PDB file of C-alpha atoms in Angstrom:
ATOM      1  CA  MET D   9     -48.637 -12.493 102.782  1.00 51.00           C
ATOM      2  CA  ALA D  10     -46.828 -15.017 104.902  1.00 60.00           C
ATOM      3  CA  SER D  11     -43.275 -14.387 105.990  1.00 75.00           C
ATOM      4  CA  ASP D  12     -40.589 -16.325 104.268  1.00 77.00           C
ATOM      5  CA  PRO D  13     -39.204 -19.128 106.477  1.00 73.00           C
ATOM      6  CA  PHE D  14     -35.681 -18.379 105.233  1.00 76.00           C
ATOM      7  CA  ASP D  15     -35.679 -14.702 106.371  1.00 78.00           C
ATOM      8  CA  GLU D  16     -34.305 -15.611 109.803  1.00 79.00           C
ATOM      9  CA  LEU D  17     -31.630 -17.759 108.221  1.00 78.00           C
ATOM     10  CA  LEU D  18     -30.580 -14.985 105.832  1.00 79.00           C
ATOM     11  CA  GLU D  19     -30.320 -12.476 108.703  1.00 84.00           C
ATOM     12  CA  LEU D  20     -28.273 -14.881 110.852  1.00 85.00           C
ATOM     13  CA  GLU D  21     -24.924 -13.442 109.700  1.00 86.00           C
ATOM     14  CA  ASN D  22     -26.014  -9.876 110.526  1.00 88.00           C
ATOM     15  CA  ASP D  23     -27.268 -10.983 113.941  1.00 89.00           C
ATOM     16  CA  TYR D  24     -23.937 -12.671 114.789  1.00 91.00           C
ATOM     17  CA  TYR D  25     -22.006  -9.647 113.487  1.00 91.00           C
ATOM     18  CA  LYS D  26     -24.015  -7.278 115.699  1.00 93.00           C
ATOM     19  CA  GLU D  27     -23.642  -9.594 118.728  1.00 93.00           C
ATOM     20  CA  GLY D  28     -19.855  -9.832 118.194  1.00 93.00           C
ATOM     21  CA  TYR D  29     -19.539  -6.094 117.663  1.00 93.00           C
ATOM     22  CA  ASP D  30     -21.430  -5.302 120.882  1.00 92.00           C
ATOM     23  CA  ALA D  31     -19.302  -7.805 122.858  1.00 92.00           C
ATOM     24  CA  GLY D  32     -16.115  -6.294 121.393  1.00 92.00           C
ATOM     25  CA  VAL D  33     -17.139  -2.768 122.355  1.00 92.00           C
ATOM     26  CA  ALA D  34     -17.906  -3.846 125.910  1.00 90.00           C
ATOM     27  CA  ASP D  35     -14.603  -5.754 126.243  1.00 90.00           C
ATOM     28  CA  SER D  36     -12.511  -2.965 124.710  1.00 91.00           C
ATOM     29  CA  ARG D  37     -14.012  -0.405 127.068  1.00 89.00           C
ATOM     30  CA  TYR D  38     -12.811  -2.476 130.064  1.00 89.00           C
ATOM     31  CA  VAL D  39      -9.429  -3.396 128.550  1.00 90.00           C
ATOM     32  CA  GLY D  40      -8.839   0.203 127.465  1.00 91.00           C
ATOM     33  CA  MET D  41      -9.481   1.404 131.000  1.00 90.00           C
ATOM     34  CA  ILE D  42      -6.993  -1.139 132.399  1.00 92.00           C
ATOM     35  CA  GLU D  43      -4.349  -0.291 129.773  1.00 92.00           C
ATOM     36  CA  GLY D  44      -4.858   3.407 130.453  1.00 90.00           C
ATOM     37  CA  LYS D  45      -4.308   2.909 134.173  1.00 91.00           C
ATOM     38  CA  VAL D  46      -1.146   0.866 133.576  1.00 91.00           C
ATOM     39  CA  PHE D  47       0.172   3.486 131.142  1.00 92.00           C
ATOM     40  CA  GLY D  48      -0.610   6.265 133.624  1.00 88.00           C
ATOM     41  CA  ILE D  49       1.195   4.448 136.431  1.00 90.00           C
ATOM     42  CA  GLU D  50       4.259   3.877 134.231  1.00 92.00           C
ATOM     43  CA  LYS D  51       4.441   7.519 133.126  1.00 91.00           C
ATOM     44  CA  GLY D  52       3.829   8.786 136.648  1.00 88.00           C
ATOM     45  CA  TYR D  53       6.610   6.552 137.955  1.00 91.00           C
ATOM     46  CA  GLU D  54       9.036   7.812 135.298  1.00 92.00           C
ATOM     47  CA  LYS D  55       8.238  11.433 136.156  1.00 91.00           C
ATOM     48  CA  ALA D  56       8.546  10.776 139.892  1.00 91.00           C
ATOM     49  CA  ILE D  57      11.920   9.092 139.378  1.00 93.00           C
ATOM     50  CA  GLU D  58      13.142  12.095 137.407  1.00 93.00           C
ATOM     51  CA  LEU D  59      11.954  14.489 140.102  1.00 93.00           C
ATOM     52  CA  GLY D  60      13.586  12.302 142.775  1.00 92.00           C
ATOM     53  CA  LYS D  61      16.912  12.295 140.921  1.00 92.00           C
ATOM     54  CA  LEU D  62      16.841  16.063 140.655  1.00 93.00           C
ATOM     55  CA  HIS D  63      15.987  16.343 144.365  1.00 93.00           C
ATOM     56  CA  GLY D  64      18.936  14.097 145.175  1.00 90.00           C
ATOM     57  CA  ARG D  65      21.219  16.336 143.117  1.00 89.00           C
ATOM     58  CA  ALA D  66      19.890  19.367 144.968  1.00 91.00           C
ATOM     59  CA  LEU D  67      20.630  17.709 148.319  1.00 90.00           C
ATOM     60  CA  VAL D  68      24.158  16.810 147.238  1.00 88.00           C
ATOM     61  CA  TRP D  69      24.806  20.334 145.987  1.00 88.00           C
ATOM     62  CA  GLN D  70      23.325  21.692 149.232  1.00 87.00           C
ATOM     63  CA  SER D  71      25.608  19.483 151.326  1.00 85.00           C
ATOM     64  CA  ARG D  72      28.614  20.633 149.320  1.00 84.00           C
ATOM     65  CA  PHE D  73      27.923  24.164 150.566  1.00 79.00           C
ATOM     66  CA  LEU D  74      27.998  22.880 154.145  1.00 68.00           C
ATOM     67  CA  GLN D  75      31.376  21.176 153.857  1.00 58.00           C
ATOM     68  CA  GLN D  76      34.150  22.831 155.778  1.00 51.00           C
ATOM     69  CA  PRO D  77      37.327  23.738 153.960  1.00 52.00           C
ATOM     70  CA  SER D  78      40.245  21.489 154.866  1.00 51.00           C
ATOM     71  CA  GLY D  79      41.955  22.518 158.089  1.00 45.00           C
ATOM     72  CA  ALA D  80      38.956  24.367 159.514  1.00 45.00           C
ATOM     73  CA  ASP D  81      38.435  24.033 163.269  1.00 42.00           C
ATOM     74  CA  SER D  82      34.751  24.997 163.401  1.00 43.00           C
ATOM     75  CA  THR D  83      31.808  22.652 163.865  1.00 44.00           C
ATOM     76  CA  PRO D  84      31.631  19.646 161.555  1.00 48.00           C
ATOM     77  CA  PRO D  85      29.124  19.495 158.683  1.00 47.00           C
ATOM     78  CA  ILE D  86      25.593  18.375 159.432  1.00 47.00           C
ATOM     79  CA  SER D  87      26.184  14.942 157.906  1.00 46.00           C
ATOM     80  CA  GLN D  88      29.121  14.411 160.291  1.00 47.00           C
ATOM     81  CA  GLN D  89      27.127  15.737 163.252  1.00 47.00           C
ATOM     82  CA  GLU D  90      24.396  13.175 162.535  1.00 48.00           C
ATOM     83  CA  SER D  91      26.974  10.405 162.319  1.00 45.00           C
ATOM     84  CA  MET D  92      28.297  11.387 165.763  1.00 49.00           C
ATOM     85  CA  GLU D  93      24.800  11.205 167.250  1.00 52.00           C
ATOM     86  CA  ALA D  94      23.730   7.806 165.932  1.00 55.00           C
ATOM     87  CA  PRO D  95      25.558   4.954 164.250  1.00 59.00           C
ATOM     88  CA  ARG D  96      25.002   4.953 160.493  1.00 63.00           C
ATOM     89  CA  SER D  97      24.787   2.053 158.111  1.00 73.00           C
ATOM     90  CA  GLY D  98      27.646   1.207 155.776  1.00 72.00           C
ATOM     91  CA  ALA D  99      25.818   2.577 152.739  1.00 72.00           C
ATOM     92  CA  ALA D 100      25.125   5.895 154.477  1.00 72.00           C
ATOM     93  CA  GLN D 101      28.767   6.199 155.541  1.00 75.00           C
ATOM     94  CA  LYS D 102      29.908   5.437 152.000  1.00 76.00           C
ATOM     95  CA  LEU D 103      27.530   8.109 150.696  1.00 73.00           C
ATOM     96  CA  ASP D 104      28.879  10.632 153.219  1.00 74.00           C
ATOM     97  CA  GLU D 105      32.431   9.818 152.130  1.00 78.00           C
ATOM     98  CA  SER D 106      31.489  10.229 148.467  1.00 76.00           C
ATOM     99  CA  VAL D 107      29.884  13.602 149.093  1.00 75.00           C
ATOM    100  CA  THR D 108      32.788  14.883 151.186  1.00 77.00           C
ATOM    101  CA  ALA D 109      35.198  13.743 148.454  1.00 78.00           C
ATOM    102  CA  LEU D 110      33.508  16.102 146.004  1.00 79.00           C
ATOM    103  CA  PRO D 111      34.950  19.600 145.710  1.00 78.00           C
ATOM    104  CA  ARG D 112      33.308  22.285 147.826  1.00 82.00           C
ATOM    105  CA  LEU D 113      31.021  24.719 146.013  1.00 80.00           C
ATOM    106  CA  SER D 114      31.616  28.443 146.167  1.00 81.00           C
ATOM    107  CA  ASN D 115      28.986  29.971 148.400  1.00 80.00           C
ATOM    108  CA  THR D 116      27.773  32.684 146.047  1.00 85.00           C
ATOM    109  CA  THR D 117      24.280  34.019 146.559  1.00 86.00           C
ATOM    110  CA  ARG D 118      23.358  33.295 142.942  1.00 89.00           C
ATOM    111  CA  LEU D 119      24.373  29.641 143.158  1.00 90.00           C
ATOM    112  CA  ARG D 120      22.830  29.253 146.609  1.00 91.00           C
ATOM    113  CA  ARG D 121      19.548  30.743 145.338  1.00 93.00           C
ATOM    114  CA  HIS D 122      19.441  28.318 142.389  1.00 91.00           C
ATOM    115  CA  VAL D 123      20.198  25.291 144.575  1.00 91.00           C
ATOM    116  CA  ASP D 124      17.611  26.334 147.158  1.00 92.00           C
ATOM    117  CA  GLY D 125      15.078  26.862 144.357  1.00 92.00           C
ATOM    118  CA  LEU D 126      15.817  23.426 142.913  1.00 93.00           C
ATOM    119  CA  GLN D 127      15.458  21.857 146.333  1.00 92.00           C
ATOM    120  CA  TYR D 128      12.098  23.587 146.881  1.00 93.00           C
ATOM    121  CA  VAL D 129      10.719  22.707 143.424  1.00 92.00           C
ATOM    122  CA  THR D 130      11.674  19.044 143.787  1.00 92.00           C
ATOM    123  CA  ASP D 131      10.494  18.647 147.372  1.00 91.00           C
ATOM    124  CA  GLY D 132       8.101  15.701 147.447  1.00 86.00           C
ATOM    125  CA  THR D 133       6.138  16.982 150.412  1.00 89.00           C
ATOM    126  CA  THR D 134       4.799  19.939 148.425  1.00 87.00           C
ATOM    127  CA  VAL D 135       3.689  17.939 145.375  1.00 87.00           C
ATOM    128  CA  ALA D 136      -0.044  17.402 144.900  1.00 85.00           C
ATOM    129  CA  ARG D 137      -0.899  13.710 144.928  1.00 83.00           C
ATOM    130  CA  ASP D 138      -4.352  13.772 143.379  1.00 86.00           C
ATOM    131  CA  ASN D 139      -4.993  12.814 139.773  1.00 82.00           C
ATOM    132  CA  SER D 140      -6.674  15.984 138.590  1.00 88.00           C
ATOM    133  CA  ASP D 141      -5.666  17.747 135.395  1.00 90.00           C
ATOM    134  CA  GLU D 142      -4.352  20.722 137.369  1.00 92.00           C
ATOM    135  CA  ALA D 143      -2.184  18.525 139.602  1.00 90.00           C
ATOM    136  CA  VAL D 144      -0.706  16.639 136.642  1.00 90.00           C
ATOM    137  CA  THR D 145       0.028  19.875 134.808  1.00 92.00           C
ATOM    138  CA  GLU D 146       1.615  21.359 137.933  1.00 93.00           C
ATOM    139  CA  PHE D 147       3.750  18.227 138.376  1.00 92.00           C
ATOM    140  CA  ASP D 148       4.922  18.363 134.751  1.00 93.00           C
ATOM    141  CA  ASP D 149       5.730  22.053 135.170  1.00 93.00           C
ATOM    142  CA  ARG D 150       7.770  21.222 138.279  1.00 93.00           C
ATOM    143  CA  VAL D 151       9.786  18.583 136.423  1.00 94.00           C
ATOM    144  CA  THR D 152      10.448  20.998 133.542  1.00 94.00           C
ATOM    145  CA  LYS D 153      11.401  23.839 135.885  1.00 94.00           C
ATOM    146  CA  ALA D 154      13.619  21.538 137.976  1.00 94.00           C
ATOM    147  CA  SER D 155      15.415  20.227 134.876  1.00 94.00           C
ATOM    148  CA  ALA D 156      16.101  23.772 133.722  1.00 93.00           C
ATOM    149  CA  LYS D 157      17.368  24.796 137.180  1.00 93.00           C
ATOM    150  CA  ALA D 158      19.615  21.726 137.331  1.00 93.00           C
ATOM    151  CA  LYS D 159      21.118  22.627 133.944  1.00 93.00           C
ATOM    152  CA  VAL D 160      21.803  26.173 135.143  1.00 91.00           C
ATOM    153  CA  ILE D 161      23.436  24.915 138.346  1.00 91.00           C
ATOM    154  CA  ALA D 162      25.503  22.337 136.438  1.00 89.00           C
ATOM    155  CA  ASN D 163      26.736  25.072 134.108  1.00 89.00           C
ATOM    156  CA  ILE D 164      27.627  27.359 137.025  1.00 87.00           C
ATOM    157  CA  VAL D 165      29.423  24.559 138.866  1.00 84.00           C
ATOM    158  CA  GLY D 166      31.024  23.225 135.690  1.00 84.00           C
ATOM    159  CA  GLU D 167      29.667  19.693 136.005  1.00 82.00           C
ATOM    160  CA  SER D 168      27.839  17.463 133.578  1.00 81.00           C
ATOM    161  CA  LEU D 169      24.267  16.451 134.324  1.00 79.00           C
ATOM    162  CA  ASN D 170      24.885  13.048 132.731  1.00 76.00           C
ATOM    163  CA  PRO D 171      28.267  11.868 133.982  1.00 63.00           C
ATOM    164  CA  ALA D 172      27.532   8.294 132.886  1.00 64.00           C
ATOM    165  CA  THR D 173      27.890   9.215 129.226  1.00 55.00           C
ATOM    166  CA  SER D 174      31.385   8.489 128.058  1.00 51.00           C
ATOM    167  CA  THR D 175      33.236  10.691 125.606  1.00 54.00           C
ATOM    168  CA  LYS D 176      35.373   7.740 124.497  1.00 55.00           C
ATOM    169  CA  THR D 177      33.285   5.868 122.002  1.00 54.00           C
ATOM    170  CA  GLY D 178      34.413   3.660 119.191  1.00 54.00           C
ATOM    171  CA  ILE D 179      32.821   3.456 115.804  1.00 52.00           C
ATOM    172  CA  GLU D 180      30.780   0.478 116.968  1.00 53.00           C
ATOM    173  CA  ASP D 181      29.300   2.546 119.798  1.00 54.00           C
ATOM    174  CA  ALA D 182      28.621   5.575 117.628  1.00 52.00           C
ATOM    175  CA  THR D 183      26.843   3.745 114.816  1.00 52.00           C
ATOM    176  CA  GLY D 184      25.117   1.002 116.743  1.00 53.00           C
ATOM    177  CA  LEU D 185      27.230  -1.754 115.203  1.00 51.00           C
ATOM    178  CA  GLN D 186      28.323  -4.656 117.328  1.00 56.00           C
ATOM    179  CA  ALA D 187      32.015  -5.444 117.424  1.00 54.00           C
ATOM    180  CA  ARG D 188      33.046  -8.929 116.298  1.00 56.00           C
ATOM    181  CA  ARG D 189      34.873 -10.888 118.920  1.00 53.00           C
TER     182      ARG D 189
END
């Protein structure tokens, strides 16, 4: 029996469907890989920023231990010693002034141990930089541990971790409504 000349024509839709499906799978595999890399970079950046903020807090708390009480005649704090050795930029001087304007922390062993622990956990030189599952898990554990330590220190010191949040909010701020002007 001879093949029907219309068989190829009737299978044309299935052939185009299969060709389109195969092209879509190949394209989505590439696009998915690119989107995954971009997503990973964004999340890694957010986590690194959080760890950096916590490390900065640890350094500020550490420097508040080193401040001399007013009227002391002993050696100046390390930040002032560095400024005597080399000229500092305006931003660095402003930062030094801001830190010295903060109240001095009581030098209790408990508080010192927590601040030192926070500084160690957030130290960027000890963080693994490879993209293995163990390294990512260890990094996430560091961020979680550092956040908990920062909360403990903030409670001991009596400071808020989020000083930017204002307690004075109007009804528009609380409910998301925009005020008419």
